[in-house]
CSV table of C-alpha atoms in Angstrom, one decimal:
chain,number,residue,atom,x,y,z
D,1,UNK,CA,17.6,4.4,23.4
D,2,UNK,CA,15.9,6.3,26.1
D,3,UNK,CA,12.8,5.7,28.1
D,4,UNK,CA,11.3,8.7,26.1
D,5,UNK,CA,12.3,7.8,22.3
D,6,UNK,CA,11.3,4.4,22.9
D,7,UNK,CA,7.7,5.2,23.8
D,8,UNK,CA,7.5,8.2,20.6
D,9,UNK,CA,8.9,4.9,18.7
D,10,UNK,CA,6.0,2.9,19.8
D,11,UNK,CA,3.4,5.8,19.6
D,12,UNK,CA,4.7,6.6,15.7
D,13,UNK,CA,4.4,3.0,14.6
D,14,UNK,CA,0.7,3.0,16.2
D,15,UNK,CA,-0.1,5.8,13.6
D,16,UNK,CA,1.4,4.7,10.9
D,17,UNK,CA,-0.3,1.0,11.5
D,18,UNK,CA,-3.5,3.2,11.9
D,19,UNK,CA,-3.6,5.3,9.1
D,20,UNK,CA,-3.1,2.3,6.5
D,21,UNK,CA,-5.7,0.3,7.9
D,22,UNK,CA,-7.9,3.7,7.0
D,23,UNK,CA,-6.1,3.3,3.5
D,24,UNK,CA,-8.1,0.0,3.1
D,25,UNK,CA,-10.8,-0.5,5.6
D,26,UNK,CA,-13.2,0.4,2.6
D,27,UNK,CA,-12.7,-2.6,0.4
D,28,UNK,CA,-15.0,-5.5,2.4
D,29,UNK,CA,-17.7,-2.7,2.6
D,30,UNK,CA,-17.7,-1.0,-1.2
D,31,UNK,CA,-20.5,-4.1,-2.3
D,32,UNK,CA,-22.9,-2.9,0.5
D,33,UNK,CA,-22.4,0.9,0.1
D,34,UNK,CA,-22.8,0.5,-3.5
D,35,UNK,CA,-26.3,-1.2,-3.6
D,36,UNK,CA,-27.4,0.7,-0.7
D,37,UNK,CA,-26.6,3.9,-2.7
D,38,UNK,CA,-27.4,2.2,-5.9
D,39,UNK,CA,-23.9,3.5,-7.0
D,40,UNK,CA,-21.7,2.4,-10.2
D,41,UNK,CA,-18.4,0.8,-10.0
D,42,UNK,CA,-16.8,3.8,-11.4
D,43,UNK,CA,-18.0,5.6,-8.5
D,44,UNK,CA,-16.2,3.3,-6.5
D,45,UNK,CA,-13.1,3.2,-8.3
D,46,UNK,CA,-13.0,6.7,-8.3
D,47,UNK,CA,-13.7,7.1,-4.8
D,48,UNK,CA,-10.8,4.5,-4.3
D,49,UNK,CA,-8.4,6.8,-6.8
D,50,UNK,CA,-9.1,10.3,-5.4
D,51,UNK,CA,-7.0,8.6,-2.1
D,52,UNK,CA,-3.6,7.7,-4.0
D,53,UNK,CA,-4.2,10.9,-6.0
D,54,UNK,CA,-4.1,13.6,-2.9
D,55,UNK,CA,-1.2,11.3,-1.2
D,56,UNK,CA,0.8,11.3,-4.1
D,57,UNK,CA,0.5,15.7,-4.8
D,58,UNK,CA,0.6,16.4,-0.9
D,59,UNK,CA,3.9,14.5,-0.3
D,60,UNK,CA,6.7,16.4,-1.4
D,61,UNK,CA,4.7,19.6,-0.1
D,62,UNK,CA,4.2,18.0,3.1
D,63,UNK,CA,7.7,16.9,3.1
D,64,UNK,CA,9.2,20.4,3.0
D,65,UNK,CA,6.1,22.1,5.5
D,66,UNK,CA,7.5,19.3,8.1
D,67,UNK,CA,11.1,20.3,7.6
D,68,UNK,CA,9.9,24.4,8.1
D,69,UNK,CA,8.0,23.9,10.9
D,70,UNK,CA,8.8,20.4,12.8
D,71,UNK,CA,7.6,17.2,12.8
D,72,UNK,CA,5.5,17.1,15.7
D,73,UNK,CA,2.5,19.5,14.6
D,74,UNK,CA,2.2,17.7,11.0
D,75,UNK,CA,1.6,14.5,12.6
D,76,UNK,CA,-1.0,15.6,14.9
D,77,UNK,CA,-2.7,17.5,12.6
D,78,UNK,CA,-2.1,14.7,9.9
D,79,UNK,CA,-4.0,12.4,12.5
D,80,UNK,CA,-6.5,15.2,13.1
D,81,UNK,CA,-7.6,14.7,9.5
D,82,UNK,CA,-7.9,11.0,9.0
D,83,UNK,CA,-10.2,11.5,12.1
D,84,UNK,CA,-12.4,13.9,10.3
D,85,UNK,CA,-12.3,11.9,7.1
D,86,UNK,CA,-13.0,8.5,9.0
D,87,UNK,CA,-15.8,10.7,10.4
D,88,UNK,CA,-17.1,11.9,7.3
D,89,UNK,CA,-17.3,8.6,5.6
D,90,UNK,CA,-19.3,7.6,8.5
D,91,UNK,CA,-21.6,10.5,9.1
D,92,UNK,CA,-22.5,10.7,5.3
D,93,UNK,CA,-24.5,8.8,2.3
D,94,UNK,CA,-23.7,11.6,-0.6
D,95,UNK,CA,-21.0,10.3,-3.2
D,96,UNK,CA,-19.1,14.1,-3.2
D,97,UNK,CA,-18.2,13.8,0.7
D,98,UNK,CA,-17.8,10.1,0.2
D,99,UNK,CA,-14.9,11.3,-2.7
D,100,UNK,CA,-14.2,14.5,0.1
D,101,UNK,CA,-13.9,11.7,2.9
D,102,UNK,CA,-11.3,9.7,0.7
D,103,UNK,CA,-9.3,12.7,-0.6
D,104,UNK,CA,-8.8,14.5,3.1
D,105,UNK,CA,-7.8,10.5,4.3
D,106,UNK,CA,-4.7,10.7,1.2
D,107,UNK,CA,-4.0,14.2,2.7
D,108,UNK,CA,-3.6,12.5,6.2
D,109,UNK,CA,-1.5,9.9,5.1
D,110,UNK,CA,0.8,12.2,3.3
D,111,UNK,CA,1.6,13.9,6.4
D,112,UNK,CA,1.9,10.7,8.9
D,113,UNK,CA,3.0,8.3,6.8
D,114,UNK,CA,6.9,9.7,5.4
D,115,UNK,CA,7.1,12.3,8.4
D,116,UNK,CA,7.0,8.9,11.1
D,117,UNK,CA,9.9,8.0,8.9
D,118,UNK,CA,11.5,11.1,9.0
D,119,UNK,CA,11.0,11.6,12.9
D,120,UNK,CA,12.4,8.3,13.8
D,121,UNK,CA,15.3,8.7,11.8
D,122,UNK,CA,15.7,12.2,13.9
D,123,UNK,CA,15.1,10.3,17.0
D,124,UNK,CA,17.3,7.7,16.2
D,125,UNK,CA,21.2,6.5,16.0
D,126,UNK,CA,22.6,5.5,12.6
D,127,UNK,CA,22.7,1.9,14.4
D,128,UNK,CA,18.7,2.2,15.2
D,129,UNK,CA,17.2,3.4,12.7
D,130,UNK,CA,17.6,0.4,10.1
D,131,UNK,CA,15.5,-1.4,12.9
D,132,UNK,CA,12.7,1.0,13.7
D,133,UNK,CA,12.1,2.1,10.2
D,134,UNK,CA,11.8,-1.8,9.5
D,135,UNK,CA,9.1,-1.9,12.1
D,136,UNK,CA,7.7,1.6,10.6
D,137,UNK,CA,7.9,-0.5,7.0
D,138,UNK,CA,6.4,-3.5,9.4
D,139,UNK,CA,3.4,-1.4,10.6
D,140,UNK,CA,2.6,-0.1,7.1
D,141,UNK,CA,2.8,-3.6,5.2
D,142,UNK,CA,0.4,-4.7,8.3
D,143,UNK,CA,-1.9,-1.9,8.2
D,144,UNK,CA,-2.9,-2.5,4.6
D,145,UNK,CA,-2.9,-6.5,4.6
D,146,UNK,CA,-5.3,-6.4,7.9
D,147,UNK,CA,-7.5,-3.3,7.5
D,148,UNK,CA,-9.8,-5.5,5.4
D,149,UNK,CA,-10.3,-8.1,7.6
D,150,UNK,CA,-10.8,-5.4,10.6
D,151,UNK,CA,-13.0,-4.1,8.5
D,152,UNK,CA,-15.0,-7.1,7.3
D,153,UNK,CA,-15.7,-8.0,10.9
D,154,UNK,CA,-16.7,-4.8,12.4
D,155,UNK,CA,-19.0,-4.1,9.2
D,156,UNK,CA,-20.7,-7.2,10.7
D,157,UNK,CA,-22.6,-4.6,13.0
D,158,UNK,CA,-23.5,-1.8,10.7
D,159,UNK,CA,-21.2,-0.9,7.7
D,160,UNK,CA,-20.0,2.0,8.9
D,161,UNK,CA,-18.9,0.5,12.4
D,162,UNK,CA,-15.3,0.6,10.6
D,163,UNK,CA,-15.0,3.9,9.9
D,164,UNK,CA,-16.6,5.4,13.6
D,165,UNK,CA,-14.4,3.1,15.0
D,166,UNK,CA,-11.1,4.1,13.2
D,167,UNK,CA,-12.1,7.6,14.3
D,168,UNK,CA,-12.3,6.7,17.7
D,169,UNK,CA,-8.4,5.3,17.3
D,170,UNK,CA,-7.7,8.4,15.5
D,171,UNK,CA,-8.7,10.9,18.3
D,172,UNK,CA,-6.5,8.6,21.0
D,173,UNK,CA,-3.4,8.4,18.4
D,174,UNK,CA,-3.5,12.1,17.9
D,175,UNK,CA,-3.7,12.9,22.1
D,176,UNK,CA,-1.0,9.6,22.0
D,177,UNK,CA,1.4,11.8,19.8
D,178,UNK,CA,0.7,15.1,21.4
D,179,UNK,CA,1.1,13.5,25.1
D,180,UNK,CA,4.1,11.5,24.6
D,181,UNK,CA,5.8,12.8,21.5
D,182,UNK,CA,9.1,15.4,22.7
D,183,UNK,CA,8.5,18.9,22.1
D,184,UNK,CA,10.0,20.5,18.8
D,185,UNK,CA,12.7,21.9,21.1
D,186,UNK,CA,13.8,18.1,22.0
D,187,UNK,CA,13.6,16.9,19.0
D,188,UNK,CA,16.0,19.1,17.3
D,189,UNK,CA,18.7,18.1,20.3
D,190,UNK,CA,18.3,14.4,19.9
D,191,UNK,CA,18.5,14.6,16.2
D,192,UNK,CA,22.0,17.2,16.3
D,193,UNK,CA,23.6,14.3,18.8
D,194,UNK,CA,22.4,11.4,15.9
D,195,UNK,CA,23.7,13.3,13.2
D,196,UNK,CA,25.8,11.2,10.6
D,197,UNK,CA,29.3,12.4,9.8
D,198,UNK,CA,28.8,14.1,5.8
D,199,UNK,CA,29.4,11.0,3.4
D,200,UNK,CA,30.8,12.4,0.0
D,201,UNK,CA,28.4,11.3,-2.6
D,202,UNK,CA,29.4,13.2,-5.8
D,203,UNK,CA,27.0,15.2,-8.1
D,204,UNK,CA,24.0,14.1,-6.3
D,205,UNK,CA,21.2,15.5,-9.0
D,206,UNK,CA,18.6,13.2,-10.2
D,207,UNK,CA,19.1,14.7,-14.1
D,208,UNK,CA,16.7,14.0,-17.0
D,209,UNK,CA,20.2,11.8,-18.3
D,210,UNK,CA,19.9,10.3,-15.2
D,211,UNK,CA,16.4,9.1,-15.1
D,212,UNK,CA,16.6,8.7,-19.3
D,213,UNK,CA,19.9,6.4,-18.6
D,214,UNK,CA,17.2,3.9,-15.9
D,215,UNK,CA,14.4,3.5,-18.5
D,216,UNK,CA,16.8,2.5,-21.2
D,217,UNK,CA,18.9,0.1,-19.6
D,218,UNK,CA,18.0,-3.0,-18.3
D,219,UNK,CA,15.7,-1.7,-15.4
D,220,UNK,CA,13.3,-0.7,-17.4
D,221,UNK,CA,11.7,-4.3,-18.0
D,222,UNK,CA,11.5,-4.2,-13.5
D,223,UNK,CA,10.1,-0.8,-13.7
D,224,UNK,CA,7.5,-1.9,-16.2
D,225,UNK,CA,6.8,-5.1,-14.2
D,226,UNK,CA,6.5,-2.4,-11.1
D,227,UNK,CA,3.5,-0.7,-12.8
D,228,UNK,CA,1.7,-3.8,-14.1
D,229,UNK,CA,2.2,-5.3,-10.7
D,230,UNK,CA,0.5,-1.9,-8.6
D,231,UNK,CA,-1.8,-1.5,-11.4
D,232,UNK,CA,-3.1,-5.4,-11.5
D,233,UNK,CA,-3.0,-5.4,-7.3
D,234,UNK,CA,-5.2,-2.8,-6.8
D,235,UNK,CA,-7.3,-3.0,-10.1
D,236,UNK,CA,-7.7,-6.8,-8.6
D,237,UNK,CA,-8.5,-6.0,-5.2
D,238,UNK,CA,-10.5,-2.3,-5.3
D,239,UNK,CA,-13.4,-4.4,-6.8
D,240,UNK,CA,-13.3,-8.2,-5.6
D,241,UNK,CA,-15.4,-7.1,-3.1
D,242,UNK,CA,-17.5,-5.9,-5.3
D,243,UNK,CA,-17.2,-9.0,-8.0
D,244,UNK,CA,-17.5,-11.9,-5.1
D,245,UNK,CA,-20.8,-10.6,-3.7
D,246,UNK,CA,-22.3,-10.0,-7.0
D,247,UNK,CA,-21.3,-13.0,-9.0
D,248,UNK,CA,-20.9,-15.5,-6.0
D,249,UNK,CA,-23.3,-13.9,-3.5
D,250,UNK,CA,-20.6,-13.3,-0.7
D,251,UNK,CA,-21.4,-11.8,2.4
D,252,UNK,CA,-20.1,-9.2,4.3
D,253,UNK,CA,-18.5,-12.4,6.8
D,254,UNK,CA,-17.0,-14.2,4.2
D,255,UNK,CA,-15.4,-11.1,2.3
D,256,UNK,CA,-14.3,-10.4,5.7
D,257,UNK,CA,-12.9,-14.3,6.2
D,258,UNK,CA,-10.8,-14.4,2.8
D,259,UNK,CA,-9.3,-11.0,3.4
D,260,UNK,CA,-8.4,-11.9,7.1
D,261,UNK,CA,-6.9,-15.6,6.2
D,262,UNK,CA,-5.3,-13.5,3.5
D,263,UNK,CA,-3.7,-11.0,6.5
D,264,UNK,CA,-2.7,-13.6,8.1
D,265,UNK,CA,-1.0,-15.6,5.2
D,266,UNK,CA,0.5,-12.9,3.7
D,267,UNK,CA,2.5,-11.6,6.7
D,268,UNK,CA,3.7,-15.5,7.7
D,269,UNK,CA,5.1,-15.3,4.0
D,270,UNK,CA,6.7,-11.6,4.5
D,271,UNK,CA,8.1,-12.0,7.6
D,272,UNK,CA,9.2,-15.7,7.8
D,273,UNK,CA,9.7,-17.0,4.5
D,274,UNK,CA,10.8,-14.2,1.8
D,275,UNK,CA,14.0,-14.3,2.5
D,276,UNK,CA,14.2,-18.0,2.4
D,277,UNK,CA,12.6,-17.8,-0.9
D,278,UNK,CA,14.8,-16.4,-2.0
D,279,UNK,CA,17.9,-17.8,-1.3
D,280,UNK,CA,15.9,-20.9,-2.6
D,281,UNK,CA,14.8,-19.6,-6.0
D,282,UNK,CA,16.7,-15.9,-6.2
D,283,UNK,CA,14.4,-12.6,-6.6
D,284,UNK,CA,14.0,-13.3,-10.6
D,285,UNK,CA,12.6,-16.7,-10.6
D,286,UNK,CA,10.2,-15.7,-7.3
D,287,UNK,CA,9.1,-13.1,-9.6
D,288,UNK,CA,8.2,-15.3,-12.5
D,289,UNK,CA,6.7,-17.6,-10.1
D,290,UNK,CA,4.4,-15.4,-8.7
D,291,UNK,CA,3.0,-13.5,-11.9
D,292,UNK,CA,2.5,-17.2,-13.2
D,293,UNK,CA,0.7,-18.3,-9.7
D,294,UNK,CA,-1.3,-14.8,-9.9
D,295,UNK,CA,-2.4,-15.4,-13.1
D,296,UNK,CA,-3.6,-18.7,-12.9
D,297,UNK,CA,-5.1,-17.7,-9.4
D,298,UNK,CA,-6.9,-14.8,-11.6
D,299,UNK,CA,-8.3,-17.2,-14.0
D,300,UNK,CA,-9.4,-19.2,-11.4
D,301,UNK,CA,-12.0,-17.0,-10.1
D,302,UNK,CA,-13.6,-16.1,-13.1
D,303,UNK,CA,-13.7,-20.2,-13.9
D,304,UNK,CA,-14.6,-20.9,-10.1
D,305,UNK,CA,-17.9,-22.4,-9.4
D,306,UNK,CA,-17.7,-22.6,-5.8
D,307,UNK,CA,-17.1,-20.5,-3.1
D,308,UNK,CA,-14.2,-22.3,-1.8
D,309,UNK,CA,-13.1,-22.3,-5.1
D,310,UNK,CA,-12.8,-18.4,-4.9
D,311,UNK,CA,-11.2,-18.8,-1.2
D,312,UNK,CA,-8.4,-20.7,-2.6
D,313,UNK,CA,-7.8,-18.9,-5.6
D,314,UNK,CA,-7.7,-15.7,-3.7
D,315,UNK,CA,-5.4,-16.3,-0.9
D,316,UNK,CA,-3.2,-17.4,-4.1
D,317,UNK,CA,-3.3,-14.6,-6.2
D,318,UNK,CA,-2.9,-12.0,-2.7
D,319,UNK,CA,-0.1,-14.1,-1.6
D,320,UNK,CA,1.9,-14.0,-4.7
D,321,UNK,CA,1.7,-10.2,-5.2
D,322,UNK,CA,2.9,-9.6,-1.4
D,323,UNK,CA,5.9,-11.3,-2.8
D,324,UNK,CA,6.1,-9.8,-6.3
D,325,UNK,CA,6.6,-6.2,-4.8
D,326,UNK,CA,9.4,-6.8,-1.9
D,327,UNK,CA,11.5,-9.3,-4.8
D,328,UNK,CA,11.2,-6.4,-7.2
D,329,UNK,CA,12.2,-3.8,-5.2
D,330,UNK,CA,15.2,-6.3,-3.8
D,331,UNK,CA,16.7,-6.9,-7.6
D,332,UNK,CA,16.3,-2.5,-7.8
D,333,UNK,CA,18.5,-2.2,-5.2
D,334,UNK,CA,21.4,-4.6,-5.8
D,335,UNK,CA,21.3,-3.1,-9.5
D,336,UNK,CA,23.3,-0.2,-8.3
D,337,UNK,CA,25.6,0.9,-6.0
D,338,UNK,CA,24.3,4.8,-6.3
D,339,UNK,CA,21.2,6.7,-7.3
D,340,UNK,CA,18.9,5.0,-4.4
D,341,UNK,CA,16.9,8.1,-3.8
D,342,UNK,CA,16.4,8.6,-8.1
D,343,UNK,CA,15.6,4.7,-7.9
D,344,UNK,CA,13.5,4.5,-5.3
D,345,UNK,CA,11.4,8.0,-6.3
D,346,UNK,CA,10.6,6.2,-9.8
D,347,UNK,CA,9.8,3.4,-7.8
D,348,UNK,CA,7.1,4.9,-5.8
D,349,UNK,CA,6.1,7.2,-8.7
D,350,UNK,CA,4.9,4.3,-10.4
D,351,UNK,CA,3.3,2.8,-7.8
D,352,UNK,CA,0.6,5.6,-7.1
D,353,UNK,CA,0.0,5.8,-11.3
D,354,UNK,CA,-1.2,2.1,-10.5
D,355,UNK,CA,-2.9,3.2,-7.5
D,356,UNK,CA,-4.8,5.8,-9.2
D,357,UNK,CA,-5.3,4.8,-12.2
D,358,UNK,CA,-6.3,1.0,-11.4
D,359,UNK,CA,-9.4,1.2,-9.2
D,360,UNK,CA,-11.2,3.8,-12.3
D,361,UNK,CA,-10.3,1.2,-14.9
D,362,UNK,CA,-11.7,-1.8,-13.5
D,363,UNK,CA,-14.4,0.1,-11.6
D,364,UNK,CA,-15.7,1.6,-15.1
D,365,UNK,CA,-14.7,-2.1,-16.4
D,366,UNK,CA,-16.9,-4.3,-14.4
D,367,UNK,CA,-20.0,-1.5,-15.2
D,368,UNK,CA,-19.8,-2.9,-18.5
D,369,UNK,CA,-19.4,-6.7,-17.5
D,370,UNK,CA,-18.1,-8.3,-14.2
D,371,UNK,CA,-15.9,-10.7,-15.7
D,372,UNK,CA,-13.9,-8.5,-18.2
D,373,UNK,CA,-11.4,-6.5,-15.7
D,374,UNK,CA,-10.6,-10.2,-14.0
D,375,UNK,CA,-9.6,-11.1,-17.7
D,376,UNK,CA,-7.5,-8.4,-18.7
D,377,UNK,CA,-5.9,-8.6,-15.3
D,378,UNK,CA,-4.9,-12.0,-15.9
D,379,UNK,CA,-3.6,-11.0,-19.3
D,380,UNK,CA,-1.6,-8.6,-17.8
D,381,UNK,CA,-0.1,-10.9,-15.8
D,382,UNK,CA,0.3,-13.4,-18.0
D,383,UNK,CA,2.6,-10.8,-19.8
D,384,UNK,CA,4.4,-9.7,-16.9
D,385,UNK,CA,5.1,-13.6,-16.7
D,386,UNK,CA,7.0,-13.9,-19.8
D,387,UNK,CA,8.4,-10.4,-19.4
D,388,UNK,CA,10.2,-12.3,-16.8
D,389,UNK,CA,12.5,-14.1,-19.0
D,390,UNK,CA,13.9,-11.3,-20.6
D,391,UNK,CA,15.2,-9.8,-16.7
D,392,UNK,CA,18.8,-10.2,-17.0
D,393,UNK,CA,20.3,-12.5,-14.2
D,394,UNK,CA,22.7,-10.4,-13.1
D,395,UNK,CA,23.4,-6.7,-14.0
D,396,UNK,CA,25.0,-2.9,-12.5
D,397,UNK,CA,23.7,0.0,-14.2
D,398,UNK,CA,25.9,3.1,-13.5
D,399,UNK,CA,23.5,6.3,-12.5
């Protein structure tokens, strides 16, 4: 790899770590901008939705737009926009640009996020790229488990501190890209010599029989658990913030404490010990496992009567759903030999229906009483638990 790929490499990971923290620097500060505004929950949860909502239309638009006209330019101006939304959450205190703010930041990462991927897979060899989009995966995963805790801590000094301050990053990742990126003209060269040989793949359309023959098979019990397991992370964590300083009188320092212990926990368990979890237990009982911890952990809360109480039960119930999604996805892919792109675009379909459609339920949820989205959480969870047992050890589906 040369001296120049290496350093777009390092600039495209920066970006992508960047634009995820955006993705969740709001959650230690949604209490504060809330009473301050004397908002509703469903404001917030909305606000919170309108993200994963633009992501989710923009992609396949942006997708094609990169292929027309290069990667370069869409992940400048991609970087150009979280800027001006990071901006306009700061500058503001209206709930339409707050809702603007959020719906340009989705916009953003639907341009950085898949076109990084798509770039370093240009700028790569086949023997690279499993590595550097591992790191791309690496930077994402981090992004979203830290940006809290960045966020709790730099609230610390006015709660918009985040958001000016992931501006600032913005406007250096942007010049970054544009500086050190290789021109369009490059770009195309290095990707022509890393070209793969054709692979004959067959009929290679994902059908309606196709897509049909998934939900009626035995993946559709992991698809199901996919969509409970989106929906209850982010219908969990759009409004603890909100919950712990309202019903336990957190501050802005410990929200930011739990979520950064959290960070931390969460990426020693990704990065050191899925993999001997599951050799140990095998992706179906780590599963079960982890609903059944995140459950408990769930009931927890509303039962707790002490902060560290909540601490505890927090870091639990975080922990197990950063392992819930990667053992998933695992069992997904060793359930069929073809039809990774149809599995893995059902996949992430239902992931953004949880995104979006979580943080309105339990926002409008908690309005009516801050214990009742914890508690059909945990029966959600509870359900996924025993959904569990009916996940077939071992089984090939034919797409």
């Amino acid at each position: 790899m040369s001296a120049k790929v290496r350093n777009a490499i390092i600039v495209l990971i920066f970006g992508n770590f960047l634009v995820c923290i955006g993705m969740s620097l709001i959650f230690p500060v949604m209490p504060f901008i809330k009473n301050e505004l004397h908002l509703s929950a469903t404001d917030m949860g909305i606000m919170n939705s309108l993200f994963a909502f633009a992501q989710l239309i923009a992609s396949p638009i942006v997708g094609q737009i990169s292929d027309r006209i290069g990667r370069k330019p869409v992940l400048v101006w991609g970087l150009g926009l979280y800027m001006v939304s990071e901006i306009l959450f700061a500058a503001t205190n209206w709930l339409w640009m707050f809702d603007v703010s959020r719906t340009i930041g989705g916009l953003s990462a639907a341009m950085v996020v898949p076109t990084t991927n798509a770039l370093a897979a240009d700028l790569t060899t086949p023997r690279q790229r499993a590595r550097v989009i591992g790191l791309l995966s690496a930077a994402f995963s981090g992004g979203l488990i830290l940006g809290p805790g960045i966020g709790g801590f730099l609230a610390k000094i006015d709660y918009k501190t985040p958001f000016w301050s992931a501006a600032v990053l913005g406007l250096l990742s942007m010049i970054s890209l544009q500086l050190m990126l290789p021109s369009e003209k490059e770009i195309e060269a290095i990707a022509k010599d890393n070209v793969m040989p054709p692979i004959s793949k067959g009929p290679s359309k994902a059908t309606w029989v196709q897509t049909k023959r998934l939900f009626s098979g035995p993946m559709k019990i992991l698809f199901l658990l996919i969509l409970i397991s989106s929906f209850g992370l982010v219908g969990f964590e759009s409004i603890y913030s909100l919950y712990v300083n309202e019903v336990f009188g957190f501050t802005i320092g410990n929200i930011a404490l739990v979520l950064t212990l959290n960070g931390l926990l969460s990426l020693m368990f990704q990065a050191l010990l899925f993999d001997r979890l599951v050799t140990w237990l095998s992706e179906k009982r780590l599963t079960r496992y982890c609903f059944f911890l995140a459950a408990a952990g769930t009931i927890w809360i509303i039962l707790a009567h002490s902060k560290l109480e909540v601490i505890i039960a927090t870091l639990i119930v975080f922990t197990s759903y950063d392992l819930i999604r990667p053992a998933i996805t695992t069992l997904l892919t060793k359930a069929s030999a073809t039809g990774q792109g149809l599995i893995n675009g059902v996949n992430m379909s239902l992931t953004s229906v949880g995104n979006i459609v979580g943080p309105i339920m339990s926002g409008a949820l908690l309005d009516l009483n801050y214990h009742i989205p914890y508690v059909i959480v945990a029966g959600f969870l509870a359900a996924s638990w025993l959904m569990t047992y009916l996940v077939k050890d071992h089984f090939k589906v034919n797409i």
